[in-house]
Short mmCIF file of C-alpha atoms in Angstrom, two decimals:
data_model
loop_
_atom_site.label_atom_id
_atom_site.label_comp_id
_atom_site.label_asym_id
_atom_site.label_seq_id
_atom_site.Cartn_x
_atom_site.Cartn_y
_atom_site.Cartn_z
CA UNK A 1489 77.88 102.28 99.31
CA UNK A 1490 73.84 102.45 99.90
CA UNK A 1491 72.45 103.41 102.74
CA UNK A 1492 70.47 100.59 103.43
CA UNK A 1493 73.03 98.27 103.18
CA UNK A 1494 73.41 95.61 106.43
CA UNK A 1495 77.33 95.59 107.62
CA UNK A 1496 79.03 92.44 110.10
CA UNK A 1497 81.98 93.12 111.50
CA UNK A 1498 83.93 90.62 113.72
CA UNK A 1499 86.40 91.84 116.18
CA UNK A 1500 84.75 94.98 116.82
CA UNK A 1501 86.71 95.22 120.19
CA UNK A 1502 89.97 95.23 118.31
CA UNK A 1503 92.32 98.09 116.93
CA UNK A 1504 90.83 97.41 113.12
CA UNK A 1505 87.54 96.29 114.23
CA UNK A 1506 86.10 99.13 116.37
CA UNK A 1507 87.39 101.41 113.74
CA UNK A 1508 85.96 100.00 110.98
CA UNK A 1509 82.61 99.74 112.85
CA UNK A 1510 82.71 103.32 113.94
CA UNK A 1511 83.30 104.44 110.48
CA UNK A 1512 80.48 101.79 109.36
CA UNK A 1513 77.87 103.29 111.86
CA UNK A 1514 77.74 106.28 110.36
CA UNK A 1515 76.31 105.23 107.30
CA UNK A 1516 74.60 101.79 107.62
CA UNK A 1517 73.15 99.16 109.83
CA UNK A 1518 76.29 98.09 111.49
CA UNK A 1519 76.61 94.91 113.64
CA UNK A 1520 79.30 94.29 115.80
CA UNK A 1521 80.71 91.00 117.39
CA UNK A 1522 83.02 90.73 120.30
CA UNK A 1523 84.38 88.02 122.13
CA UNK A 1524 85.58 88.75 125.76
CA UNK A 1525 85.22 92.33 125.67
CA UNK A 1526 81.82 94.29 125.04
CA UNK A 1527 81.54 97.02 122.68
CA UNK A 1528 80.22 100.25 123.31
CA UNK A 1529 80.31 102.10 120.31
CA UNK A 1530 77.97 104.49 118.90
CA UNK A 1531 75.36 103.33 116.20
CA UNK A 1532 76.67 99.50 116.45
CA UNK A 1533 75.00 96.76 117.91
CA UNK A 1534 76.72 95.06 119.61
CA UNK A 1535 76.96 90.68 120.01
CA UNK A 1536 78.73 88.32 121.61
CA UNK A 1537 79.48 85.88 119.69
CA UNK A 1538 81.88 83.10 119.64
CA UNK A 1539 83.31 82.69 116.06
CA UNK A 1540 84.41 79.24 116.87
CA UNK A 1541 80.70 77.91 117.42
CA UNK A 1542 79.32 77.49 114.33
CA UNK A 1543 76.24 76.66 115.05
CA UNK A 1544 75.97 79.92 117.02
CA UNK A 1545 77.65 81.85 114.10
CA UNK A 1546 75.18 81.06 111.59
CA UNK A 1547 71.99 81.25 113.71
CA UNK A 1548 73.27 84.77 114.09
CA UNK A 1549 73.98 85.40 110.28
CA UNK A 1550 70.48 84.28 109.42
CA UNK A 1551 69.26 86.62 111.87
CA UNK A 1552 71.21 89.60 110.68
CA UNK A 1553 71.20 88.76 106.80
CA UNK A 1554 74.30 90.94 106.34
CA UNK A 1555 75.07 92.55 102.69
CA UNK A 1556 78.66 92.32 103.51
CA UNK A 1557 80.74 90.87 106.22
CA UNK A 1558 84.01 92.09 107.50
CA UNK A 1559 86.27 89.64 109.41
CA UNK A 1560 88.75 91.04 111.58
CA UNK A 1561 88.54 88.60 114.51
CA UNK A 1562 91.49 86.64 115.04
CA UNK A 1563 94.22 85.61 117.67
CA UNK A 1564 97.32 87.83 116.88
CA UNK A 1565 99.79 87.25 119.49
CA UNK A 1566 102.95 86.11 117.85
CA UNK A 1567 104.41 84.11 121.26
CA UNK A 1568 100.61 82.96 122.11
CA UNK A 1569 99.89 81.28 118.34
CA UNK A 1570 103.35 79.79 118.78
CA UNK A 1571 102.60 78.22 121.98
CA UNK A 1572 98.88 77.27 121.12
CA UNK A 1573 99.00 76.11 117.68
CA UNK A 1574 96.03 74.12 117.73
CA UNK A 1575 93.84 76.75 119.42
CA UNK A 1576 95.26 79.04 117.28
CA UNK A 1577 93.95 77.19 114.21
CA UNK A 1578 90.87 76.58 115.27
CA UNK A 1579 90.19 80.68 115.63
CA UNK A 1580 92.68 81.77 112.75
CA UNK A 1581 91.96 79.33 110.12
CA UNK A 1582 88.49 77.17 110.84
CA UNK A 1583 86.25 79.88 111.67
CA UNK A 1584 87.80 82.17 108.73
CA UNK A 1585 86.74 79.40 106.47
CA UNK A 1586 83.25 78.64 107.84
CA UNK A 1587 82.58 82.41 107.58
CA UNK A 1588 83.75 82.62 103.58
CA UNK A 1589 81.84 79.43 103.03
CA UNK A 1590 78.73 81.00 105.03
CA UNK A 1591 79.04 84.79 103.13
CA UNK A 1592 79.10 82.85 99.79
CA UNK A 1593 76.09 80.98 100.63
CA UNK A 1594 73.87 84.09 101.28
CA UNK A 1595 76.05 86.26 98.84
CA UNK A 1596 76.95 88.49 101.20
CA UNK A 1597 80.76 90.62 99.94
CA UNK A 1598 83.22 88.78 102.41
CA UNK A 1599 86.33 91.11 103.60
CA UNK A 1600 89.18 88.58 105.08
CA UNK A 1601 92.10 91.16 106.63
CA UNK A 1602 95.36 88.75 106.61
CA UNK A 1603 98.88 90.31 107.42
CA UNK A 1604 101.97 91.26 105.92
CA UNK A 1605 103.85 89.15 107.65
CA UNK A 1606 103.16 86.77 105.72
CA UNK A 1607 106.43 87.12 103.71
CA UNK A 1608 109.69 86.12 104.87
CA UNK A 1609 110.71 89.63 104.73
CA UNK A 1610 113.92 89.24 102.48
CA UNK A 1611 113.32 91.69 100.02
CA UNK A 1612 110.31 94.02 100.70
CA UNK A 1613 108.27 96.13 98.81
CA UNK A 1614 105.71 92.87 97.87
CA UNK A 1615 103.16 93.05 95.50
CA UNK A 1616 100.22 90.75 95.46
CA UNK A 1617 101.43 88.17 92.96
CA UNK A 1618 104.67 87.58 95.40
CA UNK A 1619 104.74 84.04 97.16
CA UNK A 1620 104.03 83.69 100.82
CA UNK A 1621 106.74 82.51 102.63
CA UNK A 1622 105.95 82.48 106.29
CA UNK A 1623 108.62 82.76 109.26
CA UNK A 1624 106.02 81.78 112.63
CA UNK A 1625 103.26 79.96 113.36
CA UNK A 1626 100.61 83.48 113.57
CA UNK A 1627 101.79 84.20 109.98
CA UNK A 1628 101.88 80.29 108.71
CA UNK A 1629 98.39 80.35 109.81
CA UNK A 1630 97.18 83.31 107.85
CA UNK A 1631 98.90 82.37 104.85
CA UNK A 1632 96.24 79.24 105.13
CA UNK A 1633 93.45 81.02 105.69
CA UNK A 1634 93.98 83.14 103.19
CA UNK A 1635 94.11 80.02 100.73
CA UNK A 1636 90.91 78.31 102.97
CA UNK A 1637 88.92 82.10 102.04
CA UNK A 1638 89.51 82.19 98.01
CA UNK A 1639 88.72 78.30 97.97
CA UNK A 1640 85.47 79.07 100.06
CA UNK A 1641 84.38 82.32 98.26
CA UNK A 1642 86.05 83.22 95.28
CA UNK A 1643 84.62 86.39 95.14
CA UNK A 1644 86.26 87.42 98.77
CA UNK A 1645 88.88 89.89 99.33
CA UNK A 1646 92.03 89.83 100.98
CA UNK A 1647 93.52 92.42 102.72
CA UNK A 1648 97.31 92.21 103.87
CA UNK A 1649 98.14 95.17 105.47
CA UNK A 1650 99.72 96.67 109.12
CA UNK A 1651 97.42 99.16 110.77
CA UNK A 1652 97.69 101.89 113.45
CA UNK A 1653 95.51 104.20 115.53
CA UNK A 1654 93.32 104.35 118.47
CA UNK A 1655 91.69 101.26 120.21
CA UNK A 1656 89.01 101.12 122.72
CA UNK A 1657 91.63 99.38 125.05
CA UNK A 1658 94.01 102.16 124.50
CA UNK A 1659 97.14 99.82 124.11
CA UNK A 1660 96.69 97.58 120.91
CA UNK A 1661 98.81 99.30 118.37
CA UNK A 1662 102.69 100.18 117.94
CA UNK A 1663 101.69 103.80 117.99
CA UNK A 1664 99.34 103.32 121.34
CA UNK A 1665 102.70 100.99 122.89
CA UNK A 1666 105.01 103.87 121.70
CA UNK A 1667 102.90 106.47 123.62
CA UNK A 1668 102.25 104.62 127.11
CA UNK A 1669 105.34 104.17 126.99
CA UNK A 1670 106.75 107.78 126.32
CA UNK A 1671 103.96 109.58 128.13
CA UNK A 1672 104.89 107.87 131.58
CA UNK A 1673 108.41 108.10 130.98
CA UNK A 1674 109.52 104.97 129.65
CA UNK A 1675 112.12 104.38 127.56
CA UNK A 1676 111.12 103.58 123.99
CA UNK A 1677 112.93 100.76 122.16
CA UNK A 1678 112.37 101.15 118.01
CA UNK A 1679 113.71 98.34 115.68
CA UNK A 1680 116.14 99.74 113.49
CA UNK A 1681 116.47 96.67 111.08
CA UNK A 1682 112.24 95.89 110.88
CA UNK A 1683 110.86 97.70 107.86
CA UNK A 1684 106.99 98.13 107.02
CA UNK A 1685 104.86 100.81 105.19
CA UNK A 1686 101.76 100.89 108.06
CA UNK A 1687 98.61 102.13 106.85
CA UNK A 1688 95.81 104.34 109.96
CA UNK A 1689 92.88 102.85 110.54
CA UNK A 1690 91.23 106.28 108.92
CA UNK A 1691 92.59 105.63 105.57
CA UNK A 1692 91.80 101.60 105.56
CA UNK A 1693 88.31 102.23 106.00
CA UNK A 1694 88.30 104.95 103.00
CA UNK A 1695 90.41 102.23 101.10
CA UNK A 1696 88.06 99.15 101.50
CA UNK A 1697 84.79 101.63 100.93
CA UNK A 1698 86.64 102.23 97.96
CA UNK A 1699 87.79 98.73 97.17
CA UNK A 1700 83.68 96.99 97.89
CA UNK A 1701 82.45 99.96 95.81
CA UNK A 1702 84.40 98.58 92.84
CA UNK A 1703 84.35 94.83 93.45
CA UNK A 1704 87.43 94.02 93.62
CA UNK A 1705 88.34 90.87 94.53
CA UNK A 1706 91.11 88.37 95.39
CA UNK A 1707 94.52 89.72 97.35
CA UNK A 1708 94.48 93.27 98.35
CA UNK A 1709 97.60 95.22 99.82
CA UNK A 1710 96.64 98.44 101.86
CA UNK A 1711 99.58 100.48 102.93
CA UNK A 1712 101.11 104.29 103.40
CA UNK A 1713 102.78 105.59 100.52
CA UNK A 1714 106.64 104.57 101.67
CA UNK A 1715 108.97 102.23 104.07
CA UNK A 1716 110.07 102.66 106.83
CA UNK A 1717 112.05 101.28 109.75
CA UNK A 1718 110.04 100.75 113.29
CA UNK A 1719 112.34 103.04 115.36
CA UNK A 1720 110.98 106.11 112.76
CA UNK A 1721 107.42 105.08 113.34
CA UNK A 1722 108.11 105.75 116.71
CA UNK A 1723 110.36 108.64 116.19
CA UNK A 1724 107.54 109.99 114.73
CA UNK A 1725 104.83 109.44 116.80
CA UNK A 1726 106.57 110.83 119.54
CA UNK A 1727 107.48 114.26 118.14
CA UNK A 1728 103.59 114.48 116.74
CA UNK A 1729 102.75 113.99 120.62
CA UNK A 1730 105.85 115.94 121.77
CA UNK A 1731 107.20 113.57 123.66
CA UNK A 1732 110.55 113.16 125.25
CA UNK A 1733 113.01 112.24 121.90
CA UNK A 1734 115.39 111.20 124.80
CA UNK A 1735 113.51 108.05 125.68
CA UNK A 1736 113.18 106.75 122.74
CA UNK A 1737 116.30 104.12 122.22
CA UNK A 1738 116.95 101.82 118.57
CA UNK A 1739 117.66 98.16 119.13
CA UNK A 1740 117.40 95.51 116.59
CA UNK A 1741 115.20 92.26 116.24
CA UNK A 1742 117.74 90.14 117.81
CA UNK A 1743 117.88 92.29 121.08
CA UNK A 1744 114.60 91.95 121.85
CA UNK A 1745 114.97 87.96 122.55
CA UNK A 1746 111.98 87.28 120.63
CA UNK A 1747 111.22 83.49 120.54
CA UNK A 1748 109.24 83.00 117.65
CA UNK A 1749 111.12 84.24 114.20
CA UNK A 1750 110.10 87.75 113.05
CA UNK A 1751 110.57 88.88 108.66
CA UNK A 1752 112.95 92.05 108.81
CA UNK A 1753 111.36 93.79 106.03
CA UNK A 1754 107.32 93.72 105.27
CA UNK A 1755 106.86 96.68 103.20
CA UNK A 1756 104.08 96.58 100.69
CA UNK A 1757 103.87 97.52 97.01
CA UNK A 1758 100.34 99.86 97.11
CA UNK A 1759 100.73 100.25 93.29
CA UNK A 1760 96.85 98.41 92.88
CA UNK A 1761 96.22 100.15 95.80
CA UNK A 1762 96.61 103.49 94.49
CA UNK A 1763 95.02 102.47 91.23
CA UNK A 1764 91.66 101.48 92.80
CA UNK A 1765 91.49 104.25 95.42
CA UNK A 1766 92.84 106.88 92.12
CA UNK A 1767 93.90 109.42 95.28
CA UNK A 1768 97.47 110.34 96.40
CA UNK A 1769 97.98 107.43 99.33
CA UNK A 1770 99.15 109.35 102.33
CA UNK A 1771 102.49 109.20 104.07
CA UNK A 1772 102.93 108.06 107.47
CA UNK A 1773 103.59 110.89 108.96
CA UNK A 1774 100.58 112.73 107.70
CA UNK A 1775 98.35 109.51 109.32
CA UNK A 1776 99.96 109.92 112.46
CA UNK A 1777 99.52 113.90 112.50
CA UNK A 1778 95.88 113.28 112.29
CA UNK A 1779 95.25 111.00 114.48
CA UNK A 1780 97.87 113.14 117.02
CA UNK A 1781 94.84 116.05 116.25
CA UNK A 1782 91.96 113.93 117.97
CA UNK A 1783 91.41 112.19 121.25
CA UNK A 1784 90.88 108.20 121.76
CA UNK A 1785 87.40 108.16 120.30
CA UNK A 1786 86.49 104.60 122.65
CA UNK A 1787 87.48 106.31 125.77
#
């Protein structure tokens, strides 16, 4: 990726954003855009921006004339986009679309990150040319954007993926909840019937460098080398920090008294993955004995 080139990243107060943006810093002009919560982050400037406002979005684009444009911006809470459908829409699937439509126009490369949960999570181990079959409202709504993005900008890719690592909030992802939870005693309840293959935030950065460097295009799915239930994410996490083992308790989806429906088994197939990256994709454990190695980088 050159030097020179001009990088937008939405969400840059997030888990995926602030990562991405960190690792972006380092090597080009990075921009970052928050909503509620500034950024502080070193080598990014920092906006706030509300994605929703068009009019306020593009003034902004024009001014930053970005090569490419990362969007990781969205509203993620399961319950909330269940409650708030029409809100939901309006940040999930509307501004997704008007930023496609606006990357196209100024051929900037246009990064959507989607989910893998949007599957019904049945049989696992999806590849990109399995159906969609959403069980919520959050996931329902990314399946649509994803659709609104390749109409907008053909030439946009889509990443479905589930992330981990640090977060400038310190609390955003399973391996953060796992460890405020542990660290002050907590007990530590794992599902032991929802299956994933989670991907750090380290190695989806080196994946998408990897992926714009090559042009791909179209669905993307960025994942760990193998699946795994949620109580051995946890499990593991836990003995990397050496953590009490004795807290840490498995219970299943339905004991959680979730409201909205939740697919039992999201694991990815990396196989284009590990073609485009042409690297050994590493295993969960060895992305959470790394980031185990270094402190919270945004605090």
């Amino acid at each position: 990726m050159s030097e020179q080139q001009t990088i937008l990243i939405t969400g840059a107060s997030g888990l995926l954003g602030a990562n991405l943006a960190r690792h972006y810093a380092q090597k080009s002009k990075c921009f970052g855009w928050y909503g509620s919560n500034p950024v502080d982050i070193a080598g990014v400037i920092p906006q706030r921006i509300d994605i929703t406002d068009q009019e306020s979005v593009l003034a902004a684009i024009a001014q930053i004339q970005p090569d490419i444009i990362i969007h990781c911006a969205a509203a993620t809470n399961v319950e909330w986009c269940e409650k708030n459908p029409a809100l939901a829409k309006k940040i999930n699937e509307d501004a997704s679309e008007f930023l496609a439509k606006t990357s196209s126009n100024i051929d900037a490369k246009f990064v959507y990150t989607s989910s893998d949960s949007v599957f019904d999570g049945k049989t696992g181990n999806y590849s990109e040319s399995d159906q969609p079959s959403p069980l919520n409202s959050y996931a329902a709504g990314k399946v649509r954007s994803e659709e609104l993005v390749a109409a907008s900008n053909p030439d946009a890719m889509i990443i479905r993926s589930y992330f981990y690592g640090h977060s400038p909030s310190g609390s955003r992802s399973l391996l953060e909840w796992v460890l405020v939870r542990a660290q002050v005693g907590n007990e530590v309840p794992g599902f032991t019937d929802s299956y994933f293959s989670p991907i750090s935030v380290h190695d989806f950065a080196t994946a998408i460098d990897t992926a714009i460097d090559s042009d791909h295009s179209g669905l993307l799915h960025l994942g760990s080398s193998e699946r795994m239930s949620k109580y051995e994410f946890a499990r593991l996490v836990m003995e990397a920090h050496d953590c009490d083992m004795s807290l840490l308790k498995p219970i299943t989806v339905n004991d959680a008294g979730l409201k909205a429906d939740r697919p039992r088994d999201t694991s990815l197939n990396v196989d284009l993955q590990a073609s485009i990256l042409a690297t050994k994709i590493l295993s969960v454990a060895e992305g959470i004995e790394r980031i185990s190695l270094e402190p919270n980088p945004f605090q």
